[in-house]
Tab-separated table of C-alpha atoms in Angstrom:
chain	number	residue	atom	x	y	z
I	105	MET	CA	-101.970	9.045	98.192
I	106	ASP	CA	-98.529	7.879	99.330
I	107	CYS	CA	-97.667	7.156	95.694
I	108	LEU	CA	-98.498	10.669	94.508
I	109	PRO	CA	-95.838	13.323	94.030
I	110	ASP	CA	-95.527	15.855	96.848
I	111	ALA	CA	-96.794	18.684	94.627
I	112	VAL	CA	-100.006	16.788	93.850
I	113	VAL	CA	-100.587	15.967	97.539
I	114	GLN	CA	-100.049	19.644	98.413
I	115	HIS	CA	-102.538	20.713	95.771
I	116	ILE	CA	-105.207	18.253	96.971
I	117	LEU	CA	-104.800	19.113	100.645
I	118	SER	CA	-104.688	22.834	99.927
I	119	THR	CA	-108.365	22.626	98.921
I	120	LEU	CA	-109.372	21.673	102.489
I	121	ARG	CA	-111.421	24.365	104.232
I	122	ASN	CA	-113.000	22.954	107.389
I	123	ALA	CA	-110.725	23.447	110.402
I	124	LYS	CA	-111.589	20.023	111.818
I	125	ASP	CA	-110.441	18.353	108.583
I	126	VAL	CA	-107.246	20.410	108.592
I	127	ALA	CA	-106.449	19.360	112.175
I	128	SER	CA	-107.123	15.683	111.356
I	129	CYS	CA	-104.928	15.701	108.249
I	130	ASN	CA	-102.145	17.305	110.238
I	131	CYS	CA	-101.813	14.072	112.236
I	132	VAL	CA	-101.750	11.573	109.345
I	133	SER	CA	-98.142	11.750	108.209
I	134	LYS	CA	-95.180	14.079	107.884
I	135	LYS	CA	-95.937	14.576	104.158
I	136	TRP	CA	-99.474	15.654	104.958
I	137	LYS	CA	-98.334	17.880	107.812
I	138	ASP	CA	-95.810	19.556	105.519
I	139	SER	CA	-98.664	20.367	103.112
I	140	MET	CA	-100.705	22.292	105.664
I	141	PRO	CA	-98.887	25.641	105.147
I	142	TYR	CA	-100.260	25.737	101.594
I	143	ILE	CA	-103.908	25.847	102.643
I	144	THR	CA	-105.446	29.111	101.406
I	145	SER	CA	-108.811	29.018	103.190
I	146	ILE	CA	-109.922	27.814	106.615
I	147	TYR	CA	-113.321	27.832	108.342
I	148	PHE	CA	-113.997	27.439	112.081
I	149	GLN	CA	-117.658	26.530	112.520
I	150	ARG	CA	-119.834	27.666	115.409
I	151	SER	CA	-119.737	24.495	117.512
I	152	ILE	CA	-116.232	23.252	116.750
I	153	PHE	CA	-114.911	23.932	120.272
I	154	ASP	CA	-117.993	23.058	122.332
I	155	HIS	CA	-116.326	20.196	124.255
I	156	LEU	CA	-112.803	21.384	125.064
I	157	SER	CA	-110.851	19.982	128.019
I	158	ASN	CA	-107.411	20.148	129.648
I	159	GLY	CA	-107.350	23.943	129.738
I	160	GLN	CA	-107.535	24.347	125.982
I	161	THR	CA	-109.141	27.501	124.592
I	162	PRO	CA	-110.366	28.366	121.084
I	163	ASP	CA	-107.824	31.199	120.896
I	164	LYS	CA	-104.878	28.859	121.537
I	165	ILE	CA	-106.056	26.130	119.171
I	166	ILE	CA	-106.759	28.545	116.323
I	167	SER	CA	-103.351	30.180	116.839
I	168	LYS	CA	-101.645	26.793	116.670
I	169	ILE	CA	-103.416	25.859	113.436
I	170	LEU	CA	-102.738	29.229	111.814
I	171	SER	CA	-99.097	29.360	112.906
I	172	SER	CA	-98.126	26.851	110.207
I	173	SER	CA	-99.826	28.771	107.402
I	174	CYS	CA	-97.755	30.846	105.026
I	175	ARG	CA	-100.300	31.844	102.350
I	176	LEU	CA	-103.721	31.938	103.990
I	177	GLU	CA	-106.104	34.117	101.959
I	178	GLU	CA	-109.467	33.418	103.625
I	179	LEU	CA	-110.284	33.103	107.332
I	180	VAL	CA	-113.817	32.460	108.606
I	181	VAL	CA	-114.385	32.304	112.381
I	182	TYR	CA	-117.908	31.661	113.678
I	183	CYS	CA	-116.856	30.173	117.044
I	184	PRO	CA	-116.334	32.334	120.169
I	185	PHE	CA	-113.025	34.209	120.411
I	186	THR	CA	-111.435	37.136	122.256
I	187	SER	CA	-109.906	40.338	120.982
I	188	ALA	CA	-106.486	39.156	122.204
I	189	GLY	CA	-106.874	35.934	120.233
I	190	LEU	CA	-107.907	37.767	117.082
I	191	ALA	CA	-104.942	40.129	117.405
I	192	SER	CA	-102.508	37.193	117.657
I	193	TRP	CA	-103.996	35.424	114.618
I	194	LEU	CA	-103.867	38.479	112.431
I	195	LEU	CA	-100.226	39.031	113.349
I	196	LEU	CA	-99.609	35.579	111.902
I	197	VAL	CA	-101.688	35.695	108.725
I	198	GLY	CA	-102.943	39.272	108.339
I	199	SER	CA	-100.540	40.261	105.576
I	200	SER	CA	-101.776	37.532	103.198
I	201	LEU	CA	-105.503	37.637	104.079
I	202	LYS	CA	-107.910	38.757	101.371
I	203	ASN	CA	-111.229	37.572	102.859
I	204	LEU	CA	-112.154	37.735	106.550
I	205	GLU	CA	-115.484	36.770	108.180
I	206	LEU	CA	-116.049	37.046	111.931
I	207	ARG	CA	-118.989	36.294	114.180
I	208	MET	CA	-118.491	38.962	116.815
I	209	ASP	CA	-121.282	37.948	119.270
I	210	ASN	CA	-121.395	41.305	121.066
I	211	LEU	CA	-125.019	42.335	120.542
I	212	ALA	CA	-126.529	40.443	123.489
I	213	ASP	CA	-124.078	41.862	126.034
I	214	GLN	CA	-124.444	45.622	126.430
I	215	ASN	CA	-121.296	45.668	128.605
I	216	ALA	CA	-119.186	44.245	125.780
I	217	SER	CA	-118.736	47.510	123.893
I	218	ASN	CA	-115.031	47.764	124.767
I	219	ASP	CA	-114.373	44.180	123.691
I	220	SER	CA	-116.307	44.743	120.473
I	221	LEU	CA	-114.298	47.868	119.678
I	222	ALA	CA	-111.039	46.069	120.461
I	223	LYS	CA	-111.963	43.251	118.070
I	224	LEU	CA	-112.828	45.744	115.337
I	225	GLU	CA	-109.570	47.621	115.767
I	226	CYS	CA	-107.586	44.368	115.474
I	227	ILE	CA	-108.824	44.047	111.890
I	228	GLN	CA	-106.501	46.919	110.961
I	229	ALA	CA	-103.661	44.352	110.893
I	230	ALA	CA	-105.178	42.774	107.763
I	231	ARG	CA	-104.371	45.716	105.516
I	232	ASN	CA	-104.796	43.842	102.234
I	233	LEU	CA	-108.368	42.694	102.790
I	234	GLU	CA	-110.631	42.629	99.749
I	235	SER	CA	-113.722	41.298	101.539
I	236	LEU	CA	-114.855	41.716	105.173
I	237	GLY	CA	-117.923	40.149	106.812
I	238	LEU	CA	-119.027	40.883	110.399
I	239	TRP	CA	-121.947	39.299	112.290
I	240	GLY	CA	-123.419	40.550	115.583
I	241	VAL	CA	-121.556	43.835	115.943
I	242	LEU	CA	-121.970	46.424	118.702
I	243	MET	CA	-120.431	49.649	117.361
I	244	VAL	CA	-120.820	52.419	119.921
I	245	ARG	CA	-117.630	54.152	118.758
I	246	THR	CA	-115.804	54.355	115.453
I	247	PRO	CA	-112.914	51.863	115.191
I	248	LYS	CA	-109.472	53.416	114.640
I	249	TRP	CA	-108.887	52.145	111.138
I	250	ASP	CA	-106.578	53.456	108.496
I	251	VAL	CA	-107.907	53.329	104.956
I	252	PHE	CA	-108.560	49.831	103.546
I	253	ARG	CA	-107.773	50.724	99.937
I	254	LYS	CA	-108.151	47.186	98.588
I	255	LEU	CA	-111.448	46.437	100.348
I	256	ARG	CA	-114.189	45.941	97.760
I	257	ASN	CA	-116.852	44.008	99.687
I	258	LEU	CA	-118.189	44.883	103.157
I	259	GLN	CA	-120.999	42.911	104.790
I	260	ILE	CA	-122.362	43.652	108.274
I	261	VAL	CA	-125.234	41.510	109.552
I	262	GLY	CA	-126.928	42.315	112.854
I	263	ALA	CA	-125.463	45.514	114.241
I	264	LYS	CA	-126.234	48.291	116.708
I	265	LEU	CA	-124.645	51.576	115.713
I	266	GLU	CA	-125.253	55.283	115.359
I	267	ASP	CA	-125.338	57.433	112.237
I	268	SER	CA	-121.955	59.065	112.849
I	269	VAL	CA	-120.251	55.718	113.534
I	270	LEU	CA	-121.450	54.281	110.220
I	271	THR	CA	-120.414	57.408	108.309
I	272	GLU	CA	-116.917	57.457	109.803
I	273	THR	CA	-116.443	53.709	109.355
I	274	LEU	CA	-117.317	53.900	105.650
I	275	ARG	CA	-114.744	56.652	105.174
I	276	SER	CA	-112.126	53.972	105.878
I	277	THR	CA	-113.456	51.912	102.956
I	278	PRO	CA	-113.627	54.396	100.044
I	279	ASN	CA	-113.247	51.853	97.245
I	280	LEU	CA	-116.140	49.529	98.090
I	281	THR	CA	-118.022	48.104	95.123
I	282	GLN	CA	-120.419	46.025	97.258
I	283	LEU	CA	-122.020	47.029	100.570
I	284	VAL	CA	-124.473	44.886	102.551
I	285	LEU	CA	-125.961	46.098	105.850
I	286	LEU	CA	-128.630	43.739	107.209
I	287	GLY	CA	-130.596	43.966	110.447
I	288	CYS	CA	-128.935	47.203	111.529
I	289	GLU	CA	-130.606	49.191	114.308
I	290	GLY	CA	-130.023	52.528	115.991
I	291	LEU	CA	-129.778	54.446	112.707
I	292	ARG	CA	-131.971	57.430	111.845
I	293	ASN	CA	-130.306	59.615	109.228
I	294	ILE	CA	-127.986	57.588	107.028
I	295	ARG	CA	-125.564	59.249	104.628
I	296	ILE	CA	-123.475	57.003	102.395
I	297	GLU	CA	-120.957	58.367	99.901
I	298	LEU	CA	-119.042	55.703	97.998
I	299	LEU	CA	-117.956	56.672	94.510
I	300	GLU	CA	-117.110	53.114	93.363
I	301	LEU	CA	-120.188	51.399	94.822
I	302	GLU	CA	-122.104	49.161	92.376
I	303	HIS	CA	-124.157	46.795	94.542
I	304	CYS	CA	-125.881	47.917	97.751
I	305	LYS	CA	-128.319	46.066	100.026
I	306	LEU	CA	-129.579	47.901	103.129
I	307	ASP	CA	-131.970	46.577	105.793
I	308	PHE	CA	-132.630	48.889	108.739
I	309	TYR	CA	-134.391	47.421	111.758
I	310	GLY	CA	-136.847	49.534	113.745
I	311	SER	CA	-139.864	51.752	113.159
I	312	GLY	CA	-139.273	52.134	109.424
I	313	SER	CA	-138.685	55.881	109.657
I	314	CYS	CA	-135.034	56.105	108.581
I	315	HIS	CA	-133.836	58.759	106.134
I	316	LEU	CA	-131.294	57.627	103.526
I	317	THR	CA	-129.083	59.761	101.309
I	318	LEU	CA	-126.888	57.777	98.930
I	319	LYS	CA	-124.217	59.226	96.683
I	320	ALA	CA	-122.896	56.463	94.450
I	321	PRO	CA	-122.646	57.424	90.766
I	322	LYS	CA	-121.801	53.852	89.683
I	323	ILE	CA	-124.640	52.119	91.570
I	324	GLU	CA	-126.285	49.336	89.526
I	325	TYR	CA	-128.204	47.360	92.155
I	326	LEU	CA	-129.950	48.942	95.138
I	327	GLU	CA	-132.193	47.230	97.691
I	328	VAL	CA	-133.509	49.188	100.687
I	329	GLN	CA	-135.743	48.068	103.567
I	330	GLY	CA	-136.956	50.250	106.442
I	331	CYS	CA	-136.685	53.832	105.122
I	332	SER	CA	-139.419	56.448	104.829
I	333	TRP	CA	-137.297	59.007	102.952
I	334	ILE	CA	-134.778	58.054	100.248
I	335	ARG	CA	-132.642	60.365	98.143
I	336	VAL	CA	-130.481	58.958	95.333
I	337	ARG	CA	-129.804	61.580	92.691
I	338	GLU	CA	-127.043	59.876	90.674
I	339	THR	CA	-128.824	56.996	88.968
I	340	SER	CA	-127.439	56.858	85.441
I	341	CYS	CA	-126.171	53.265	85.966
I	342	LEU	CA	-129.009	51.927	88.149
I	343	LYS	CA	-130.526	48.741	86.673
I	344	ASN	CA	-132.225	47.031	89.630
I	345	LEU	CA	-134.107	48.831	92.382
I	346	SER	CA	-136.094	47.358	95.285
I	347	ILE	CA	-137.668	49.492	98.017
I	348	ALA	CA	-139.638	48.019	100.922
I	349	ASN	CA	-140.909	49.167	104.296
I	350	SER	CA	-142.765	46.567	106.341
I	351	SER	CA	-143.076	48.575	109.572
I	352	GLY	CA	-143.509	52.233	108.600
I	353	ARG	CA	-144.849	54.591	105.943
I	354	VAL	CA	-142.931	55.682	102.858
I	355	TYR	CA	-143.235	59.435	102.346
I	356	MET	CA	-140.638	60.657	99.886
I	357	MET	CA	-138.629	59.263	96.966
I	358	ASP	CA	-136.059	61.595	95.410
I	359	PHE	CA	-134.348	59.821	92.534
I	360	GLY	CA	-132.622	61.019	89.408
I	361	LYS	CA	-133.624	59.814	85.952
I	362	LEU	CA	-133.983	56.020	85.789
I	363	THR	CA	-133.143	55.595	82.117
I	364	MET	CA	-131.205	52.328	82.641
I	365	LEU	CA	-133.624	50.760	85.126
I	366	GLU	CA	-134.741	47.251	84.166
I	367	SER	CA	-136.280	45.934	87.386
I	368	LEU	CA	-138.351	47.815	89.983
I	369	SER	CA	-139.945	46.403	93.143
I	370	LEU	CA	-142.068	48.531	95.487
I	371	ARG	CA	-143.306	46.839	98.689
I	372	GLY	CA	-144.829	47.862	101.980
I	373	VAL	CA	-147.983	48.396	103.996
I	374	GLN	CA	-148.489	52.097	103.294
I	375	TRP	CA	-146.892	54.491	100.800
I	376	CYS	CA	-147.726	58.112	100.113
I	377	TRP	CA	-149.314	58.193	96.650
I	378	ASP	CA	-146.898	60.932	95.525
I	379	ALA	CA	-143.989	58.567	96.195
I	380	ILE	CA	-145.640	55.727	94.242
I	381	SER	CA	-146.629	57.850	91.259
I	382	LYS	CA	-143.206	59.509	91.094
I	383	MET	CA	-141.414	56.160	90.956
I	384	LEU	CA	-143.781	54.878	88.244
I	385	GLN	CA	-143.266	58.056	86.215
I	386	LEU	CA	-139.480	57.770	86.450
I	387	ALA	CA	-139.428	54.057	85.568
I	388	THR	CA	-140.995	54.294	82.112
I	389	ASP	CA	-138.465	51.885	80.541
I	390	VAL	CA	-138.662	49.240	83.254
I	391	LYS	CA	-138.917	45.613	82.086
I	392	HIS	CA	-139.783	43.893	85.366
I	393	LEU	CA	-142.178	45.491	87.844
I	394	CYS	CA	-143.451	44.262	91.221
I	395	MET	CA	-146.122	46.291	93.027
I	396	LYS	CA	-146.853	44.902	96.490
I	397	ILE	CA	-148.161	47.904	98.424
I	398	GLU	CA	-151.320	47.434	100.468
I	399	PHE	CA	-152.490	51.023	101.021
I	400	THR	CA	-151.751	54.643	100.287
I	401	GLY	CA	-152.397	57.744	102.410
I	402	ASP	CA	-150.158	60.429	103.901
I	403	PHE	CA	-151.050	59.954	107.565
I	404	GLU	CA	-152.634	57.354	109.858
I	405	THR	CA	-155.666	56.748	107.624
I	406	LEU	CA	-155.179	53.832	105.239
I	407	LEU	CA	-156.578	54.623	101.804
I	408	PRO	CA	-157.020	52.549	98.632
I	409	PHE	CA	-155.119	53.396	95.456
I	410	PRO	CA	-156.738	55.984	93.192
I	411	GLU	CA	-158.047	54.814	89.824
I	412	ILE	CA	-155.356	53.930	87.270
I	413	ASN	CA	-156.200	53.936	83.577
I	414	PHE	CA	-155.320	50.547	82.084
I	415	VAL	CA	-154.364	51.850	78.627
I	416	ASP	CA	-152.408	54.862	79.870
I	417	PHE	CA	-150.433	52.740	82.319
I	418	PHE	CA	-149.162	50.306	79.691
I	419	LYS	CA	-148.566	53.037	77.133
I	420	SER	CA	-146.288	54.729	79.663
I	421	HIS	CA	-144.458	51.411	80.382
I	422	PRO	CA	-144.099	49.927	76.889
I	423	LYS	CA	-141.088	47.677	77.649
I	424	LEU	CA	-142.724	45.824	80.544
I	425	LYS	CA	-142.042	42.064	80.253
I	426	SER	CA	-143.053	40.777	83.682
I	427	PHE	CA	-145.573	42.356	86.025
I	428	GLU	CA	-146.418	41.243	89.559
I	429	ILE	CA	-149.552	42.974	90.875
I	430	HIS	CA	-150.933	42.649	94.395
I	431	GLY	CA	-154.394	43.550	95.713
I	432	ALA	CA	-154.357	47.368	95.819
I	433	MET	CA	-152.674	47.907	92.455
I	434	PHE	CA	-154.919	45.367	90.749
I	435	ALA	CA	-157.990	47.005	92.295
I	436	ALA	CA	-156.827	50.393	90.964
I	437	LEU	CA	-156.658	48.957	87.440
I	438	CYS	CA	-160.190	47.553	87.856
I	439	GLN	CA	-162.106	50.733	88.615
I	440	LYS	CA	-165.171	51.837	86.667
I	441	ASN	CA	-163.332	53.988	84.138
I	442	SER	CA	-160.022	52.093	84.014
I	443	LEU	CA	-160.875	50.401	80.713
I	444	LYS	CA	-162.721	53.291	79.083
I	445	ASN	CA	-159.916	53.949	76.545
I	446	LEU	CA	-159.543	50.306	75.608
I	447	ASP	CA	-160.188	49.602	71.921
I	448	SER	CA	-159.638	46.675	69.609
I	449	GLY	CA	-156.349	48.022	68.326
I	450	PHE	CA	-154.622	48.415	71.693
I	451	VAL	CA	-151.745	46.004	72.367
I	452	ILE	CA	-149.471	45.507	75.360
I	453	PRO	CA	-146.332	45.050	73.265
I	454	CYS	CA	-143.809	43.182	75.449
I	455	LEU	CA	-145.656	41.642	78.406
I	456	GLU	CA	-144.762	37.933	78.734
I	457	GLU	CA	-145.407	37.026	82.373
I	458	LEU	CA	-148.105	38.245	84.724
I	459	MET	CA	-148.805	37.403	88.374
I	460	ILE	CA	-151.952	38.832	89.967
I	461	THR	CA	-152.897	38.528	93.635
I	462	VAL	CA	-156.652	38.868	94.279
I	463	ARG	CA	-157.794	39.448	97.855
I	464	SER	CA	-161.407	40.558	97.565
I	465	PRO	CA	-164.514	39.642	95.536
I	466	LEU	CA	-165.613	43.285	95.498
I	467	ASN	CA	-166.106	44.762	92.024
I	468	ALA	CA	-165.932	41.237	90.620
I	469	GLU	CA	-167.350	42.060	87.191
I	470	GLN	CA	-164.781	44.793	86.563
I	471	LYS	CA	-161.965	42.547	87.779
I	472	MET	CA	-162.997	39.842	85.334
I	473	SER	CA	-163.054	42.439	82.539
I	474	THR	CA	-159.520	43.480	83.452
I	475	LEU	CA	-158.282	39.867	83.448
I	476	GLU	CA	-159.840	39.396	80.017
I	477	ALA	CA	-158.177	42.611	78.824
I	478	PHE	CA	-154.760	41.255	79.823
I	479	VAL	CA	-155.324	38.123	77.731
I	480	LYS	CA	-156.781	40.034	74.794
I	481	CYS	CA	-154.133	42.787	74.653
I	482	GLY	CA	-151.081	40.805	75.778
I	483	LYS	CA	-150.139	39.342	72.418
I	484	LYS	CA	-146.806	38.014	73.765
I	485	LEU	CA	-148.216	36.824	77.084
I	486	LYS	CA	-146.883	33.352	77.914
I	487	LYS	CA	-147.926	32.872	81.514
I	488	MET	CA	-150.563	34.344	83.815
I	489	ARG	CA	-150.722	33.244	87.443
I	490	ILE	CA	-153.740	34.227	89.502
I	491	ARG	CA	-153.187	33.965	93.229
I	492	ILE	CA	-156.238	33.917	95.505
I	493	LEU	CA	-155.060	35.189	98.894
I	494	GLN	CA	-157.055	35.355	102.159
I	495	MET	CA	-160.351	36.032	100.415
I	496	LYS	CA	-162.977	36.239	103.147
I	497	SER	CA	-166.653	36.887	102.553
I	498	GLY	CA	-169.833	35.489	103.985
I	499	HIS	CA	-171.652	36.518	100.836
I	500	SER	CA	-172.163	34.259	97.840
I	501	SER	CA	-170.289	36.822	95.713
I	502	ALA	CA	-166.977	35.260	96.787
I	503	ASP	CA	-168.061	31.834	95.523
I	504	ASP	CA	-169.429	33.331	92.295
I	505	PHE	CA	-166.238	35.274	91.691
I	506	PHE	CA	-164.083	32.228	92.351
I	507	GLU	CA	-166.235	30.199	89.942
I	508	ASP	CA	-165.825	32.889	87.252
I	509	ILE	CA	-162.048	32.787	87.670
I	510	TRP	CA	-162.044	29.005	87.273
I	511	LYS	CA	-164.130	29.267	84.108
I	512	PHE	CA	-161.726	31.896	82.817
I	513	ARG	CA	-158.817	29.610	83.584
I	514	PHE	CA	-160.522	26.665	81.824
I	515	MET	CA	-160.990	28.734	78.668
I	516	ASN	CA	-157.287	29.733	78.728
I	517	HIS	CA	-155.778	26.659	80.342
I	518	LYS	CA	-152.491	26.824	78.418
I	519	LEU	CA	-151.881	30.352	79.629
I	520	ILE	CA	-153.410	30.652	83.097
I	521	SER	CA	-152.735	28.874	86.383
I	522	ILE	CA	-154.387	29.444	89.765
I	523	GLU	CA	-152.656	29.311	93.131
């Protein structure tokens, strides 16, 4: 590289990202050292300072490395640091930073709330941030932030905070287009109002009884885990929707018209049937549907799905291209009268891919009739996967049913696979 022009060397070295590589290159030659200020991104991994000696601290070393930078745009710090260290770094590079990711490490220590708040308030020095990622955050009070007008992407993973703290914090980020909150606990009644928001992923840790109200007229992608009540009235742009609750019951869904919705996923142990039926009624133009709900029922009693008419269901969802059905939904389509309206002229017009999870040999004859109906009516069907999951029965009916499925697969071997 000694033969290369200085500009070329600067360009090559400016692509370095790992802090250890940056420190090593700094010692090679004066030409290489003079290229270090042009690095735009630097990453300090979790274990980089595990074996320090001679009184060195991560804060001092990071400050020394960053002091030579003049155009740093991305800073990622996963190693331990203090609020004083963070404040000194951001004084050096805050004005040019666009992307900042910090592993805060305050969740385990309940006495670290003041340090956590101090770290959060240091971020105010990076006024031009476009993306901010925080891991392991204890937010007992709202940080004193001015408005981050350029911030478009906010990601918080693993946080303890209260409803009011989240609401006030988001008021400092009014122009977000992407919001990700994962593994957040302590929240009960969440209100989010972001007029530019397009992509939102929310995962609330706890009993699964959170209430969510979202006002985001430009929302296109929404994924929610851990809520029992959800209200999203402005849905004219919503294309992808996923709702799950693995630890609680889902009671109420209050959505506007889902005319643009292409993909819908409903998952959980127990949903109120009114919530399920309302979502299916709203999503008549959906192209991709996943139904992975085990039971219905409004209270403690777990109930099976009511009967669903096979013909009526697909007539009301004519654009469906892929359909993933798990136990309860498949059983509802296999009831005594589910196929009563089926005639030779009925066609499922767009269905191309089907995945069915079967968990019980009960009502085996009707289930086989439903599988046959999918093949017969799905004129565009390209792939059907039948998944046998945790089927337990001491009766020979389980073996007979499994044998019937294998025969069915043999007769349609180009179309059907069994897992």
